[in-house]
Short mmCIF file of C-alpha atoms and ligand atoms in Angstrom, two decimals:
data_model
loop_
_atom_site.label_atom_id
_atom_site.label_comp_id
_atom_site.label_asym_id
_atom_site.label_seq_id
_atom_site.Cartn_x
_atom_site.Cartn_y
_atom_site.Cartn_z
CA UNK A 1028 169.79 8.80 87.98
CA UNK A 1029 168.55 12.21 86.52
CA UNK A 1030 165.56 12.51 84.92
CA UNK A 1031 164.13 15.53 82.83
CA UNK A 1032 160.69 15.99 82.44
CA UNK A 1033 159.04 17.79 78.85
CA UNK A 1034 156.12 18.05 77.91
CA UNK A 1035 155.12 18.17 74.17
CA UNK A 1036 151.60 19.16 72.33
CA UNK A 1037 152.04 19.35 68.87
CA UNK A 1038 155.98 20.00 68.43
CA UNK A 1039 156.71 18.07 65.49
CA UNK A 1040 158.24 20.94 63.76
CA UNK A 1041 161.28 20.78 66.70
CA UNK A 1042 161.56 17.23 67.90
CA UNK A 1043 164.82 16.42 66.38
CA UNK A 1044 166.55 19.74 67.46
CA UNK A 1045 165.16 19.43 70.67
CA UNK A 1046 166.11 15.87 71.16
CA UNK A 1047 169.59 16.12 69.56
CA UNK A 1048 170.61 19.04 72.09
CA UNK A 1049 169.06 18.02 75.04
CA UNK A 1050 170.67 14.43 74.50
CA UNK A 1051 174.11 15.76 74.22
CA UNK A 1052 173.20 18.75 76.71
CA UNK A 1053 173.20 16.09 79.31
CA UNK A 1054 175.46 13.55 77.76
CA UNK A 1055 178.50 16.30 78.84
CA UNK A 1056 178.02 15.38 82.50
CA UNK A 1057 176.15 11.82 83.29
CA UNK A 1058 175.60 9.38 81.41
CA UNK A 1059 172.77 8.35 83.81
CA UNK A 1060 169.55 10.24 82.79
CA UNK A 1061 166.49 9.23 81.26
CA UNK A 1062 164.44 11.81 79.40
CA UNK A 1063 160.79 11.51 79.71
CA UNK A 1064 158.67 13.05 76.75
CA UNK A 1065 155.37 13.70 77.99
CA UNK A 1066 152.77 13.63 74.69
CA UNK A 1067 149.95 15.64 76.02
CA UNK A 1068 147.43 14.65 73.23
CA UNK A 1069 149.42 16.09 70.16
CA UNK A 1070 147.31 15.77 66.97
CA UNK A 1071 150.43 16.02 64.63
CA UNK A 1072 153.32 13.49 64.46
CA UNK A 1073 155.08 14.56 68.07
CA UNK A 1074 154.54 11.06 68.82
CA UNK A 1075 155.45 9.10 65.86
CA UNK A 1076 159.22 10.86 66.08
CA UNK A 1077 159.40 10.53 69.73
CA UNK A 1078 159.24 6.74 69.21
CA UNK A 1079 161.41 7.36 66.14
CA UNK A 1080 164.24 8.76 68.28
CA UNK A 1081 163.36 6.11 71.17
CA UNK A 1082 164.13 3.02 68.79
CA UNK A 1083 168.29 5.00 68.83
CA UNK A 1084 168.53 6.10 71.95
CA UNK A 1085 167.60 3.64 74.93
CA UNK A 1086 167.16 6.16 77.56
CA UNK A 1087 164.18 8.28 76.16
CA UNK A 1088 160.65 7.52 77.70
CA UNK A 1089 157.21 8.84 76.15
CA UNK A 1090 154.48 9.26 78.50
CA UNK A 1091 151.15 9.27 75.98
CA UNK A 1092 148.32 11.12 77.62
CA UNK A 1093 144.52 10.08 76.72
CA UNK A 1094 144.23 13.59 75.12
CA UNK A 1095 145.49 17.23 75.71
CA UNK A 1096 145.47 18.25 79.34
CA UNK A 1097 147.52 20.90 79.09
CA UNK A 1098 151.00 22.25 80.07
CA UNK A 1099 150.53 21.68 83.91
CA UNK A 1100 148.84 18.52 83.80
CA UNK A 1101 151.27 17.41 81.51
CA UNK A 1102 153.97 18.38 83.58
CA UNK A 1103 152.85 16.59 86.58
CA UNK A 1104 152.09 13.38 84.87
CA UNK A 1105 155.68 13.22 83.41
CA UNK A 1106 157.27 14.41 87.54
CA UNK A 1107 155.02 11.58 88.61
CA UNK A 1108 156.10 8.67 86.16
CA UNK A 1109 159.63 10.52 86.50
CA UNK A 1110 162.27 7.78 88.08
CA UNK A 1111 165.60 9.91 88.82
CA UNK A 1112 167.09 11.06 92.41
CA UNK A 1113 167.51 14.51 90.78
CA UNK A 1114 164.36 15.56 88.44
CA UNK A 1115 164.06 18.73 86.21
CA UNK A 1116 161.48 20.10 84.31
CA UNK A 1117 162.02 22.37 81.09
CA UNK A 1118 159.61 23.29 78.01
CA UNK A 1119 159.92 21.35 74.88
CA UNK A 1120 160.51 24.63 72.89
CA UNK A 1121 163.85 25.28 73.61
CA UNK A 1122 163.03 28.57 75.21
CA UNK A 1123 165.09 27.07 77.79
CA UNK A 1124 168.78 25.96 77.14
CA UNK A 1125 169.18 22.16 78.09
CA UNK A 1126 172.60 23.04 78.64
CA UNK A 1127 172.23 24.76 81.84
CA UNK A 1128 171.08 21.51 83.26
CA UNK A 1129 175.06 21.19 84.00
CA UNK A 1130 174.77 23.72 86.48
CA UNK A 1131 172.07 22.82 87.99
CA UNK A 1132 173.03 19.71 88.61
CA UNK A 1133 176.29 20.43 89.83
CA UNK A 1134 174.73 22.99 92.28
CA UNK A 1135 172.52 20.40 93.95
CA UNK A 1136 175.58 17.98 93.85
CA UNK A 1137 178.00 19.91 94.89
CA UNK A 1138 176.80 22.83 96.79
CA UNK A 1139 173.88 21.35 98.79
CA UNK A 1140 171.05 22.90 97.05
CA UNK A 1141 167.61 20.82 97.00
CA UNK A 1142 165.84 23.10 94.12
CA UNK A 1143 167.39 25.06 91.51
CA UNK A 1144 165.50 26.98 89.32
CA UNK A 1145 166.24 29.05 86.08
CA UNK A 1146 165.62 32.61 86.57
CA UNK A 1147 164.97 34.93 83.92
CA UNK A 1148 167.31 37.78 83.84
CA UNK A 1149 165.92 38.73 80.19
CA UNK A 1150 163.64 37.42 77.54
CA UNK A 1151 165.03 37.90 73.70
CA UNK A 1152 162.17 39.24 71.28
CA UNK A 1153 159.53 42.16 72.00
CA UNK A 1154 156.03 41.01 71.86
CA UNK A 1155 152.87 41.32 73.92
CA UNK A 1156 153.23 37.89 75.52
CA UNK A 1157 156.50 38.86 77.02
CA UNK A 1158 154.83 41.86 78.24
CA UNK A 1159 152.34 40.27 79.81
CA UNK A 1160 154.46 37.99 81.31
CA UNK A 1161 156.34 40.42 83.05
CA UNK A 1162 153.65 42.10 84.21
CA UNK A 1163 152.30 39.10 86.10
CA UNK A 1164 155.39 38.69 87.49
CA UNK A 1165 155.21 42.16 89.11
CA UNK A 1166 151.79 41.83 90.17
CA UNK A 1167 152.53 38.79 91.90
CA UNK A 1168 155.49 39.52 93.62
CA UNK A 1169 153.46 42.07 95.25
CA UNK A 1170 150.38 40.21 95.88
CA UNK A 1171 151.73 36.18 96.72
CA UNK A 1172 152.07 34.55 99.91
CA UNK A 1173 155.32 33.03 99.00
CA UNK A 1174 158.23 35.08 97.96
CA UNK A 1175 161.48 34.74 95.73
CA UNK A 1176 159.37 33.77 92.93
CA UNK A 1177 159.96 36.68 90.68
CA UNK A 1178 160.79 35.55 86.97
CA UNK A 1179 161.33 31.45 87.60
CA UNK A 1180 159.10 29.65 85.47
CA UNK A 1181 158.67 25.67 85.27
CA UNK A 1182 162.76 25.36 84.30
CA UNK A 1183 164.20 23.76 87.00
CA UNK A 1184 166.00 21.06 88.64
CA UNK A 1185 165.13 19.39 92.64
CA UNK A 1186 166.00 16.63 94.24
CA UNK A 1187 163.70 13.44 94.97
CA UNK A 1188 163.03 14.82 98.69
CA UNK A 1189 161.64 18.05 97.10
CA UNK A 1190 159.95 16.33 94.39
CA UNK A 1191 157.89 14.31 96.43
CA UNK A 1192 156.80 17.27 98.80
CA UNK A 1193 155.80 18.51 95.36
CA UNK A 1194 153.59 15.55 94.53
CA UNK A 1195 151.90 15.66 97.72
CA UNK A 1196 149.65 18.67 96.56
CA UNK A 1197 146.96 17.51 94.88
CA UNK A 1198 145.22 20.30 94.49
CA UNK A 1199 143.69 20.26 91.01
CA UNK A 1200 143.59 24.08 90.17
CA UNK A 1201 147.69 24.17 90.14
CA UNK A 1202 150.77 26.25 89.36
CA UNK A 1203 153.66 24.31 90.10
CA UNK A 1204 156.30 26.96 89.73
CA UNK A 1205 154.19 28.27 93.16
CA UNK A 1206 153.79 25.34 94.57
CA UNK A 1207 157.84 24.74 93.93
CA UNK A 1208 158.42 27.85 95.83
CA UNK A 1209 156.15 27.01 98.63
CA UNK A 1210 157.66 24.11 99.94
CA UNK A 1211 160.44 25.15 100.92
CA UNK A 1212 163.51 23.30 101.52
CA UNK A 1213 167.07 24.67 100.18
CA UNK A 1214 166.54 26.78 96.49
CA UNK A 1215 168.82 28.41 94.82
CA UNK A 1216 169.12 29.91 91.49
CA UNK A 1217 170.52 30.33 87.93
CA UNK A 1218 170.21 33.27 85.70
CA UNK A 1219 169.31 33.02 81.65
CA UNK A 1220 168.17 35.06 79.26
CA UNK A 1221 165.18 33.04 77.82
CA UNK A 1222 165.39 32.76 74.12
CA UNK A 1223 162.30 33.05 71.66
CA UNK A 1224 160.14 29.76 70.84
CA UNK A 1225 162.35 28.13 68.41
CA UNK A 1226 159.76 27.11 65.70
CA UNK A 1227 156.26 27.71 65.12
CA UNK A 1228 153.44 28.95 67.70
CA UNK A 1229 153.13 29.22 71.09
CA UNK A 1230 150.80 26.17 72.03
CA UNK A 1231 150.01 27.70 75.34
CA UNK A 1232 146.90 30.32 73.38
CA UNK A 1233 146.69 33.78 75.42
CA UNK A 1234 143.51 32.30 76.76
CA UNK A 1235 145.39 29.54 78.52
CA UNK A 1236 148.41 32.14 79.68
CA UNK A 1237 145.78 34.54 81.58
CA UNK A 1238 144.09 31.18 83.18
CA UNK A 1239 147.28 30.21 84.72
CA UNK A 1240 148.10 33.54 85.83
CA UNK A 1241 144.30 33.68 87.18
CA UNK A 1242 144.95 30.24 89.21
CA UNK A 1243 148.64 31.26 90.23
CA UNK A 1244 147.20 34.84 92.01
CA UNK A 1245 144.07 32.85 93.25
CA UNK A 1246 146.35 30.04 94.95
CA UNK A 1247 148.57 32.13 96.42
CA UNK A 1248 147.12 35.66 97.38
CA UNK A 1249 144.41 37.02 99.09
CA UNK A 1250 144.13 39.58 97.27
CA UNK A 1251 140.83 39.20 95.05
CA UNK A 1252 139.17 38.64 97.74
CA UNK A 1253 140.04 41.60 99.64
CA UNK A 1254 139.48 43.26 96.90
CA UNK A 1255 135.53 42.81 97.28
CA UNK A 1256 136.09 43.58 100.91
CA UNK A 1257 138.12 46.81 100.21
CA UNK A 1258 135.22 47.62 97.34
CA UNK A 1259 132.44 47.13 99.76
CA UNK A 1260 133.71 49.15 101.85
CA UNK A 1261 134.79 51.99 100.25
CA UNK A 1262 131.25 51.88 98.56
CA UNK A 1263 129.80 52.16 102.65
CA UNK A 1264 131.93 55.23 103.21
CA UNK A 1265 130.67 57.04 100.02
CA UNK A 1266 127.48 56.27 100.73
CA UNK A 1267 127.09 57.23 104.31
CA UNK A 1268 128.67 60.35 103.49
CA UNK A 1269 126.01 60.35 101.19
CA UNK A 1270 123.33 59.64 103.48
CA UNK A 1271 124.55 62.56 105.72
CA UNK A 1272 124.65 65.20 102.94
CA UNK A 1273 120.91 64.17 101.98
CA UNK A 1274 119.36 64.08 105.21
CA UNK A 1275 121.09 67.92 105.57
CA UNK A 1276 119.79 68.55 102.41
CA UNK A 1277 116.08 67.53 103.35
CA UNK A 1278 116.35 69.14 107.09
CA UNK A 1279 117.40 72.28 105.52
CA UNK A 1280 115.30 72.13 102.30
CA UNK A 1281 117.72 72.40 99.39
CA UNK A 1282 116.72 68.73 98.19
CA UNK A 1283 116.74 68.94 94.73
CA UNK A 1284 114.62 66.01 92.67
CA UNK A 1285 117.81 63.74 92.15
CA UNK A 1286 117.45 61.88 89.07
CA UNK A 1287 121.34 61.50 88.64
CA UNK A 1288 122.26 60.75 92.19
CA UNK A 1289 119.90 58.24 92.07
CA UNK A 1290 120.99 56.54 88.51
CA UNK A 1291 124.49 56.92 89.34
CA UNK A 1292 124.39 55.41 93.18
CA UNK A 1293 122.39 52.39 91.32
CA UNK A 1294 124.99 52.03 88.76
CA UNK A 1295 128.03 52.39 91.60
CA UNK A 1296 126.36 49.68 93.56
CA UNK A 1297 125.53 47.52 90.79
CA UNK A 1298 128.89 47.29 89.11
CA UNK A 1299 130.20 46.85 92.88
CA UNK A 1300 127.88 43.98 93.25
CA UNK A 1301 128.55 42.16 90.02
CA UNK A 1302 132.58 42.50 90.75
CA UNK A 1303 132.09 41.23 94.05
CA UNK A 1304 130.04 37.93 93.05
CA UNK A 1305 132.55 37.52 90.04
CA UNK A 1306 135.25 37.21 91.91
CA UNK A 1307 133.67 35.10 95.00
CA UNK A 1308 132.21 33.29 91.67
CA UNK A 1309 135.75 32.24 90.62
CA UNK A 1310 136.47 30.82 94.63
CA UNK A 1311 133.38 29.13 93.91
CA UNK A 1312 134.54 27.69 90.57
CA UNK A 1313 137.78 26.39 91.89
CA UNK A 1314 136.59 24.82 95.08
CA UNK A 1315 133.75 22.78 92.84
CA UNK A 1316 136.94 21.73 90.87
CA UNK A 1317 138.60 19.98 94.07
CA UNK A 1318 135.57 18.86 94.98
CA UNK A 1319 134.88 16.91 91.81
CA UNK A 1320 138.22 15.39 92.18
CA UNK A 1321 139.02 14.25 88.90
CA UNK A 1322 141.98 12.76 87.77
CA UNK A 1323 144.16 15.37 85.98
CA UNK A 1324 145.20 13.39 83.57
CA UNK A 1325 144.83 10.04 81.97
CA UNK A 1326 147.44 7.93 80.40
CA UNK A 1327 147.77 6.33 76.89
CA UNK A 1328 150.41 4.48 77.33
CA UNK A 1329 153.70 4.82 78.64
CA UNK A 1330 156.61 3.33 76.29
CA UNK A 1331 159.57 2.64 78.68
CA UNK A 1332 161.86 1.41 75.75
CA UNK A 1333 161.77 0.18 72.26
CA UNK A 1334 158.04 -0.06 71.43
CA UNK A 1335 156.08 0.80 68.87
CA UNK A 1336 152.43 2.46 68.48
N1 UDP B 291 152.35 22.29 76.06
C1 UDP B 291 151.67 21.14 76.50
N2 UDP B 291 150.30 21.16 76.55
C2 UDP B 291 149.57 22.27 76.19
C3 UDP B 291 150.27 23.45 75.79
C4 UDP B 291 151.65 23.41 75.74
O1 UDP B 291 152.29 20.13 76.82
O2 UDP B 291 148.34 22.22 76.26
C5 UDP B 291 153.82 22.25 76.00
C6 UDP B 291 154.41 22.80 74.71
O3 UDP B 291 154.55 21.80 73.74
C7 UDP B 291 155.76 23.32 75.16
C8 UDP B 291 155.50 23.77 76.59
O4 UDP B 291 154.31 23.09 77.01
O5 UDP B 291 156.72 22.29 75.19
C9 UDP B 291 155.35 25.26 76.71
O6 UDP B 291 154.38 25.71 75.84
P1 UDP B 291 154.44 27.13 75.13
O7 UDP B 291 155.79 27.36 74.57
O8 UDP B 291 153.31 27.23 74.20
O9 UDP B 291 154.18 28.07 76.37
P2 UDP B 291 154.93 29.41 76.82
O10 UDP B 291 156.38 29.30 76.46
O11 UDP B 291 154.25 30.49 76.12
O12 UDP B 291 154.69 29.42 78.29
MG1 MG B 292 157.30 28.53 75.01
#
């Protein structure tokens, strides 16, 4: 069986479309899938015409969650109630075209493949938050411990093997498109250009977007932490070159009274400071998060077929 994994917060505006093509996206090939809705605390009627299109159509599931966890939470929740040999994972927007699923699937049937993911060869529509996406994508190329994740998002297709290496991170701080990547196992690819958000506002705010790409370079890259050590050090250099010229300075008797060397090597040293424990304040953040070891999500109610609110 395939399964397909979305998550939903407050989508009411595209339920039907979404539904409609993603039903006969994946009608053209199996006629074995389930598609698992996962509610992640909508406030508007996402839920109400979930069940709506459950009461035609059998093979839709709706994961409720307690409240809104957001997009990766919701995500995992759905993989881990998810009951197919071959799982994907796509947004609810239709940024991603449930017809590519096809492919996918016929890759990991036919040619061997245990993950495929959707690549992004383009994005349609100029805006900031494309922007920005691409330039995390750069950064992190450069920066990550894992490679070959340039431009995949969450779209994507793996078998149950893969899957369940998946699900055995539990790390609470998580990026699964990452974690994906970092398992392993035999990945492959298809390209897209990634459409615009079919109907109203992003749900993920900009907030939440820099967050993600916050936990994504903390998880896997060394690099903010370097950076302290790299900053620290430099500071050392300047300031035992420093140390040199003023004890010249004093020997030979050109010291001069030094009001702004003084403000400015307190400023330097401050700012370098405050970076440093900002950023070993964010390690700090994220290991008290595993530590606490919540649950990272909490489930509603899960209607497997033909029930009502
Ligand atoms: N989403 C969710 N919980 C949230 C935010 C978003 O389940 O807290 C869902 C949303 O309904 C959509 C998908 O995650 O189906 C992607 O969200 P969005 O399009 O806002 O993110 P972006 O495309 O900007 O990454
Ligand atoms: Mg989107």
């Amino acid at each position: 069986m395939l399964s397909i994994v979305i998550p939903i917060y407050n989508e009411e505006g595209l339920i039907d479309d979404l539904v409609k093509r993603t039903v006969s996206a994946l009608e053209a090939f199996t006629s074995d899938f389930e598609i698992l809705f996962v509610d992640d605390g909508s406030e508007d009627k996402s839920l109400q015409y979930l069940l709506n299109w459950q009461k035609n159509y059998s093979n839709i599931k709706i994961l409720s969650l307690s409240k809104n966890f957001g997009h990766q939470a919701a995500f995992t929740a759905g993989l881990e109630h998810a009951s197919g040999e071959i799982i994907g994972m796509m947004d609810g927007d239709l940024q991603d075209p449930p017809e590519l699923f096809q492919e996918m699937y016929r890759k990991i049937r036919e040619e061997n493949f245990d993950i495929i993911s959707g690549k992004r060869s383009g994005r349609k529509g100029k805006n900031s938050r494309n922007f920005y996406t691409f330039l995390f994508h750069r950064l992190f190329k450069n920066v990550a411990v894992i490679q070959n994740m340039e431009n995949t998002g969450n779209f994507s297709l793996m078998k149950r093997e893969a899957m369940d290496a998946l699900l055995r991170m539990k790390e609470k701080v998580r990026y699964l498109p990452g974690l994906r990547t970092y398992i392993g196992f035999k990945q492959g690819y298809v390209e897209y250009i990634r459409e615009e958000r079919m109907e109203g506002e992003p749900k993920m705010s900009l907030a939440k977007l820099f967050i993600l790409a916050a936990d994504a370079i903390f998880s896997f890259s060394r690099l903010p932490i370097r950076l302290t050590l790299t900053l620290g050090l430099i500071g050392t250099i300047v300031f035992m070159c420093a140390g040199i010229y003023v004890l010249i300075a004093k020997i030979f008797g050109f010291a001069i009274s030094g009001w702004s060397s003084t403000l400015l090597s307190i400023y330097f040293l401050g700012s370098i400071q405050l970076v440093s424990l900002g950023i070993v304040g964010e390690y700090v953040y994220r290991i008290y998060k595993e530590s606490q070891d919540r649950p990272l999500y909490f489930v509603q109610k899960f209607y497997k077929a033909n029930d009502t609110i």
